[in-house]
Coordinates of C-alpha atoms in Angstrom, one line a residue:
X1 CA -4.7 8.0 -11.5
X2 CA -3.4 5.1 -13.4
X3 CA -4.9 2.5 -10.7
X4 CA -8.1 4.0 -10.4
X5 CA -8.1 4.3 -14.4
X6 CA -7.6 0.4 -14.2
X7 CA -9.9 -0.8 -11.7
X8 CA -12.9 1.6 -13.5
X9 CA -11.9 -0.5 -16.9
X10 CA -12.4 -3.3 -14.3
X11 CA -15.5 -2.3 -13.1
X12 CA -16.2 -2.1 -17.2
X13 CA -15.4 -5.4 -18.3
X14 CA -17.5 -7.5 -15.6
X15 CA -20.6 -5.6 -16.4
X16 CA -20.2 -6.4 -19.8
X17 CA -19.5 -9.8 -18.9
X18 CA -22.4 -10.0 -16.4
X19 CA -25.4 -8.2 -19.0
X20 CA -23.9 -10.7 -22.0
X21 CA -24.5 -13.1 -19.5
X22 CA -28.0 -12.2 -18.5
X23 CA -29.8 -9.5 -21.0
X24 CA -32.9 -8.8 -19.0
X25 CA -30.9 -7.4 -15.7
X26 CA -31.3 -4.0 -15.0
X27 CA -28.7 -1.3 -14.7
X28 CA -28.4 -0.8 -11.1
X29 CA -28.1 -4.8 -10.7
X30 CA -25.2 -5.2 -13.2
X31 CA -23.6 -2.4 -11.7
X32 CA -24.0 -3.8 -8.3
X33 CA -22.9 -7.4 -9.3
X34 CA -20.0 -5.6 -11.0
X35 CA -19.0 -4.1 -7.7
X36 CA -18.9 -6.9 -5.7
X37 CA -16.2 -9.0 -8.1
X38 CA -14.4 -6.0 -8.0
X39 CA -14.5 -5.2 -4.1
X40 CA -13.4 -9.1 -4.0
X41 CA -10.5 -8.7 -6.1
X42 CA -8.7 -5.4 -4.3
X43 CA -9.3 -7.4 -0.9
X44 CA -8.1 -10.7 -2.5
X45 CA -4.8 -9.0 -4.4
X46 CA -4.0 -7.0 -1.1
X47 CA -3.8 -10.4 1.1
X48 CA -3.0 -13.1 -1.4
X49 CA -0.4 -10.5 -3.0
X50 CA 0.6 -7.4 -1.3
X51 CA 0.4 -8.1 2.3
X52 CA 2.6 -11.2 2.1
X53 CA 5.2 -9.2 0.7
X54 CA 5.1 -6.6 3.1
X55 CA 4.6 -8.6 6.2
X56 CA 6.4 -11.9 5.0
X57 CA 4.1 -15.2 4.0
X58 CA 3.4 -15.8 7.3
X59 CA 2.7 -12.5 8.6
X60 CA -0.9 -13.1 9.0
X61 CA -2.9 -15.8 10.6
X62 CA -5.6 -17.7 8.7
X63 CA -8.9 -16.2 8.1
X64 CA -11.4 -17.7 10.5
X65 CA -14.8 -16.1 9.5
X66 CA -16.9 -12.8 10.1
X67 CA -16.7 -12.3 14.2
X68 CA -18.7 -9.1 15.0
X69 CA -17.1 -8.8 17.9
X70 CA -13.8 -7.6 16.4
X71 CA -14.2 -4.1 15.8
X72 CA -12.3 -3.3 12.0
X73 CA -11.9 0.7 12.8
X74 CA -8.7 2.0 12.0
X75 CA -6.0 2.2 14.6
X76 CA -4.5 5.6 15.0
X77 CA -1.3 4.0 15.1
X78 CA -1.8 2.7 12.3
X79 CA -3.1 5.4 9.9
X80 CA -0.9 8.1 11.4
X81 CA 2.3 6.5 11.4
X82 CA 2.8 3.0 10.6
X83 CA 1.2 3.0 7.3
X84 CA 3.2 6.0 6.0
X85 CA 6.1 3.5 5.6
X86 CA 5.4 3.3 2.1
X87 CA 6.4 7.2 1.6
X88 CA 10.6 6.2 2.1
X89 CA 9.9 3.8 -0.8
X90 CA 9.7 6.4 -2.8
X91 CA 11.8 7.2 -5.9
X92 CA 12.8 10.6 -7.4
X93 CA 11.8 9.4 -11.0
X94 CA 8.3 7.6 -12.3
X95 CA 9.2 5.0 -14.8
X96 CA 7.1 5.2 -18.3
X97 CA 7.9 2.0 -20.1
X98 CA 7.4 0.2 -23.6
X99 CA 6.8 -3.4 -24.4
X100 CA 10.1 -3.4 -25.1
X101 CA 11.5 -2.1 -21.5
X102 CA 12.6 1.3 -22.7
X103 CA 11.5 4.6 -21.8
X104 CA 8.8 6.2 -24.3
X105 CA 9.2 9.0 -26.3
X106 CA 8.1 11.4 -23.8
X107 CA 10.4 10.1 -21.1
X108 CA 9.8 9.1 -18.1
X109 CA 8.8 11.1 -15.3
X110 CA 10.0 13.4 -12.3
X111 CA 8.4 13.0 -9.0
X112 CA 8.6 16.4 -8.2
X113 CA 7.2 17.7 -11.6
X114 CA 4.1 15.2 -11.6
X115 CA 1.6 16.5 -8.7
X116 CA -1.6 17.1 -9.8
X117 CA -0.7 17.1 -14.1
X118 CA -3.6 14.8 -15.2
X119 CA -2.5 15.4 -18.4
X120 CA 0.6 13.4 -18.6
X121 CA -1.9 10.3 -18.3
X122 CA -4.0 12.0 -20.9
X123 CA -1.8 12.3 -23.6
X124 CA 0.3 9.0 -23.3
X125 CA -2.1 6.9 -21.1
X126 CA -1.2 4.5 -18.2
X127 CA 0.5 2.0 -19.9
X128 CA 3.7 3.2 -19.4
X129 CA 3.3 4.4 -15.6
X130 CA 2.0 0.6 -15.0
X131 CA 4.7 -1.0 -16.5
X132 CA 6.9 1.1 -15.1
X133 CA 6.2 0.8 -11.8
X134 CA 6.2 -2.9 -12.4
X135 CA 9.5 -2.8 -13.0
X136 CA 11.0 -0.1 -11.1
X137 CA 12.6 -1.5 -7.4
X138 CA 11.2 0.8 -4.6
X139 CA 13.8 2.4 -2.1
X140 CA 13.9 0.6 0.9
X141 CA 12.0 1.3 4.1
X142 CA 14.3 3.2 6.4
X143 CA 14.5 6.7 7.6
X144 CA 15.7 8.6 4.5
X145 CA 13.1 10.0 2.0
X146 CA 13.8 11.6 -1.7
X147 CA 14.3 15.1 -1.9
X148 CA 11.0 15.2 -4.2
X149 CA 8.8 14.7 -1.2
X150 CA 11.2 16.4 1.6
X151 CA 11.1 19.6 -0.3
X152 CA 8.9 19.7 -3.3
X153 CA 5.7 18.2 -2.3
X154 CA 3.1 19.7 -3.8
X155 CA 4.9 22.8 -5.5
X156 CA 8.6 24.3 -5.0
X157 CA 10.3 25.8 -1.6
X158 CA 8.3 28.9 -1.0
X159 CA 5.6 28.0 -3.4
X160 CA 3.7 25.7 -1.9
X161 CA 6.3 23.0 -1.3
X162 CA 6.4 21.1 2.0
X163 CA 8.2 18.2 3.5
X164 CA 6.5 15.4 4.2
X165 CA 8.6 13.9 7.3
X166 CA 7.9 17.3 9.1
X167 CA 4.5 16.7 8.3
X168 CA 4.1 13.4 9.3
X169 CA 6.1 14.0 12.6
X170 CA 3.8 16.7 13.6
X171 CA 1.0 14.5 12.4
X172 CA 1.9 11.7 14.9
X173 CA 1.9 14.8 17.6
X174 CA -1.2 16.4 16.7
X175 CA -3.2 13.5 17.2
X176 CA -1.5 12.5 20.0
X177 CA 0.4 9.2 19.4
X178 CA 2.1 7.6 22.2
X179 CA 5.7 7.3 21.1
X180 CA 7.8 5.0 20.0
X181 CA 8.5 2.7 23.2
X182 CA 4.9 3.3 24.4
X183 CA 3.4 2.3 21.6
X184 CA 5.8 -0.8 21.4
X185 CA 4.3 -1.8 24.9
X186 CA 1.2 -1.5 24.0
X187 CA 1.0 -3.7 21.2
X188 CA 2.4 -6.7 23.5
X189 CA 6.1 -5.7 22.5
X190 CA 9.7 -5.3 25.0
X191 CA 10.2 -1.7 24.9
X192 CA 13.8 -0.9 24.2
X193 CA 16.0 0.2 26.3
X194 CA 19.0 2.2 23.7
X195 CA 19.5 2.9 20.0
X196 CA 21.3 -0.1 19.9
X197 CA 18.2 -2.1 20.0
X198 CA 16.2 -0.1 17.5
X199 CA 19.3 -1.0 15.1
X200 CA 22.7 -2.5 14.9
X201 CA 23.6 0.5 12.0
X202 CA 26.1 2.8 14.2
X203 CA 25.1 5.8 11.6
X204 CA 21.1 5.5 12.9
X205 CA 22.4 4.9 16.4
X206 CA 23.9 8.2 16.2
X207 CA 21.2 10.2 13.8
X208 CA 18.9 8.5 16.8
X209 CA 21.2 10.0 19.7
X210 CA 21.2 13.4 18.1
X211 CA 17.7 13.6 17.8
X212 CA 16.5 12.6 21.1
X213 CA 17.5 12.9 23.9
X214 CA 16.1 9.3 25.1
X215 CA 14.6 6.2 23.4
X216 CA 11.4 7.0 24.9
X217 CA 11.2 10.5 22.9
X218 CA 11.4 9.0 19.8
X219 CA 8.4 9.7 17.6
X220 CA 6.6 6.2 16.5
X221 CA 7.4 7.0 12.8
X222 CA 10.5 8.1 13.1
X223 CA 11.4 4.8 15.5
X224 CA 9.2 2.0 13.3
X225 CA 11.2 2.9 10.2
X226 CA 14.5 2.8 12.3
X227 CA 14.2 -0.7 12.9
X228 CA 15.7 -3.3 11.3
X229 CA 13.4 -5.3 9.6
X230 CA 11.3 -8.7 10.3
X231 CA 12.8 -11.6 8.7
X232 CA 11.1 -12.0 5.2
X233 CA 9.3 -8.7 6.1
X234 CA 10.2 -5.2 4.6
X235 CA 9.4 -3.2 7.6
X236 CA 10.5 -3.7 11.3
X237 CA 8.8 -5.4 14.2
X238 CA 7.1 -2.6 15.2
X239 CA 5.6 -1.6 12.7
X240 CA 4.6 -5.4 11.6
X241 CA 2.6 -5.8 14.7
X242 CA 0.8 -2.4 14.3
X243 CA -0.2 -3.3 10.1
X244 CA -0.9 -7.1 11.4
X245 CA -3.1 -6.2 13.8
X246 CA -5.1 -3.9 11.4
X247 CA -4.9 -5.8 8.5
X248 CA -6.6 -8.7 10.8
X249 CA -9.3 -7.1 12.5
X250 CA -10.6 -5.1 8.8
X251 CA -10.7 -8.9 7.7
X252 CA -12.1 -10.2 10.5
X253 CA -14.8 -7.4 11.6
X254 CA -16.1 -7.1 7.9
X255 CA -19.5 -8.3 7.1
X256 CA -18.7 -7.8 3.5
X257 CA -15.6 -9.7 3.2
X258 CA -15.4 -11.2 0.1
X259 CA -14.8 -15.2 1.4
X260 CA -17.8 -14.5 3.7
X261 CA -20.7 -13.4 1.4
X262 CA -19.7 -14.3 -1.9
X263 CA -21.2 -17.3 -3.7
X264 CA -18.1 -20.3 -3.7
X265 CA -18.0 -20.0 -7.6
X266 CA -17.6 -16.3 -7.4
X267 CA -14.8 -16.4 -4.2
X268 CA -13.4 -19.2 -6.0
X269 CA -13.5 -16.4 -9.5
X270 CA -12.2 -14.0 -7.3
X271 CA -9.2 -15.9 -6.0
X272 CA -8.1 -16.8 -9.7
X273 CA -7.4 -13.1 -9.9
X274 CA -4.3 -11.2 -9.7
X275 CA -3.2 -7.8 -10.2
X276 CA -1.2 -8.5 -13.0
X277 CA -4.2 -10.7 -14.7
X278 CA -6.0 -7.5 -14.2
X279 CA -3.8 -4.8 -16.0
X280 CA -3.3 -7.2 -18.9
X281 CA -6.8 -7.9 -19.7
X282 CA -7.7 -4.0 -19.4
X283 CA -4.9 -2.5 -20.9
X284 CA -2.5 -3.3 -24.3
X285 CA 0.0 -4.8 -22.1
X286 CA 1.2 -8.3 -22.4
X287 CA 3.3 -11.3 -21.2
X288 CA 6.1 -8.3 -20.5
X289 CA 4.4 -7.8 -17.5
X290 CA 5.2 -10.4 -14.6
X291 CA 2.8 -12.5 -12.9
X292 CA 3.7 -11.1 -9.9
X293 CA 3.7 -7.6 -10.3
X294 CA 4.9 -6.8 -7.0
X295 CA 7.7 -8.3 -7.0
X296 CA 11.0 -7.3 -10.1
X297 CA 11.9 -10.1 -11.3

């Protein structure tokens, strides 16, 4: 809620910018124009910022132009499994922050106790949930996940809690995902042949063991956040060919990307951007925030 509050305020301050600019344009084309700066920046702060933090700076190759014959659909692979990395980095407690660093008088925030409360952003805004995720350090990719989401997703046991691992297990099964050594092979990768290969950790070689009964049982989610990771990445090898690929062909396969159909003084506006340029300017945050906001300094 607090991203999508920002972006709108976004959206907000380059249609203001744009009708100051040029009076006599009608509503639909400042909204439009708006748009299109904004589009720019998400796709500019998630591979000039995000992406080289998840994959490591040279996880992808250059961009090379619009080629229609890439198709930019959305891997199965990817959207059932691979991308769901992001839900071990999970922590129990949502930081709410002051200029000063310190919690605010409300506190900050459990996990478990936020789903679906719109009102904790009504009545002490997103200030404090931005800067507090700017500062908190997420839990690292690996196979454990915080009780919140293992047990309280979404309500208490019984109540309409659920675990989200058992969900996303049976996910990867319902639509049919090759498993973990499969899927390996089939993105140009050595399948493995023991736990030993997945990790050097003894304590996942044996959760691995108990598990399954062979490496080639093992469930592509459960397996991808096994691994040990990439070096300068924050997920394993598997999983960085499966988000490298994608992240390639949606740039690749997209008439709309940004570098393609922009104006140059607009890509070159655009690439100026950052996230952190963005909160600032839209919010009463200042030079507290880092410029790199994904990264705790």
């Amino acid at each position: 809620t607090s991203m999508h509050t920002l972006f709108i305020r976004e959206h907000n301050f380059w249609a203001d910018a744009i009708q100051q600019g040029e009076a006599t344009l009608t509503g639909d084309t400042i909204y439009q124009a708006a748009r299109a700066i904004v589009a720019g920046e998400m796709q500019a702060i998630t591979y000039r910022e995000f992406l080289p933090v998840l994959l490591g700076n040279r996880g992808l190759r250059a961009y090379r132009g619009y080629n229609p014959n890439v198709n930019p659909g959305i891997a199965n692979e990817f959207a059932t499994a691979a991308y769901r990395f992001g839900h071990t980095m999970l922590s129990s407690e949502i930081l709410r922050l002051d200029a000063l660093g310190l919690p605010i008088e409300n506190g900050n925030l459990s996990l478990a106790e936020s789903f679906f409360r719109p009102s904790l952003i009504i009545e002490d805004g997103i200030d404090p949930v931005l800067r507090g995720l700017a500062a908190k350090i997420a839990q690292e990719v690996d196979t454990f996940c915080v009780n919140e989401i293992r047990n309280f997703l979404f309500g208490p046991p019984g109540s309409g809690g659920f675990d989200l691992v058992s969900l996303n297990i049976q996910r990867g099964r319902d639509h049919g995902l090759a498993d973990f050594n499969q899927t390996r092979l089939d993105y140009g990768l050595t399948p493995v042949q023991s736990v030993q290969e997945i990790n050097s950790d003894a304590d996942v070689q044996q959760r691995l063991a108990e598990a399954y009964p062979s490496v080639n049982d093992i469930d592509l989610w459960v397996g991808g956040l096994a691994e040990e990771h990439v070096g300068g990445a924050i997920v394993g090898e598997t999983f960085h060919a499966i988000i490298k690929d994608q992240f390639e062909r949606l740039r690749a396969g997209d008439r709309f990307w940004y570098e393609r159909y922009l104006p140059n003084d607009l890509v070159r506006l655009v690439n100026q951007q950052t996230l952190s340029r963005i909160i600032r300017r839209n919010t009463d945050i200042g030079n507290e925030l880092p410029n790199n906001v994904f990264v705790v300094n």
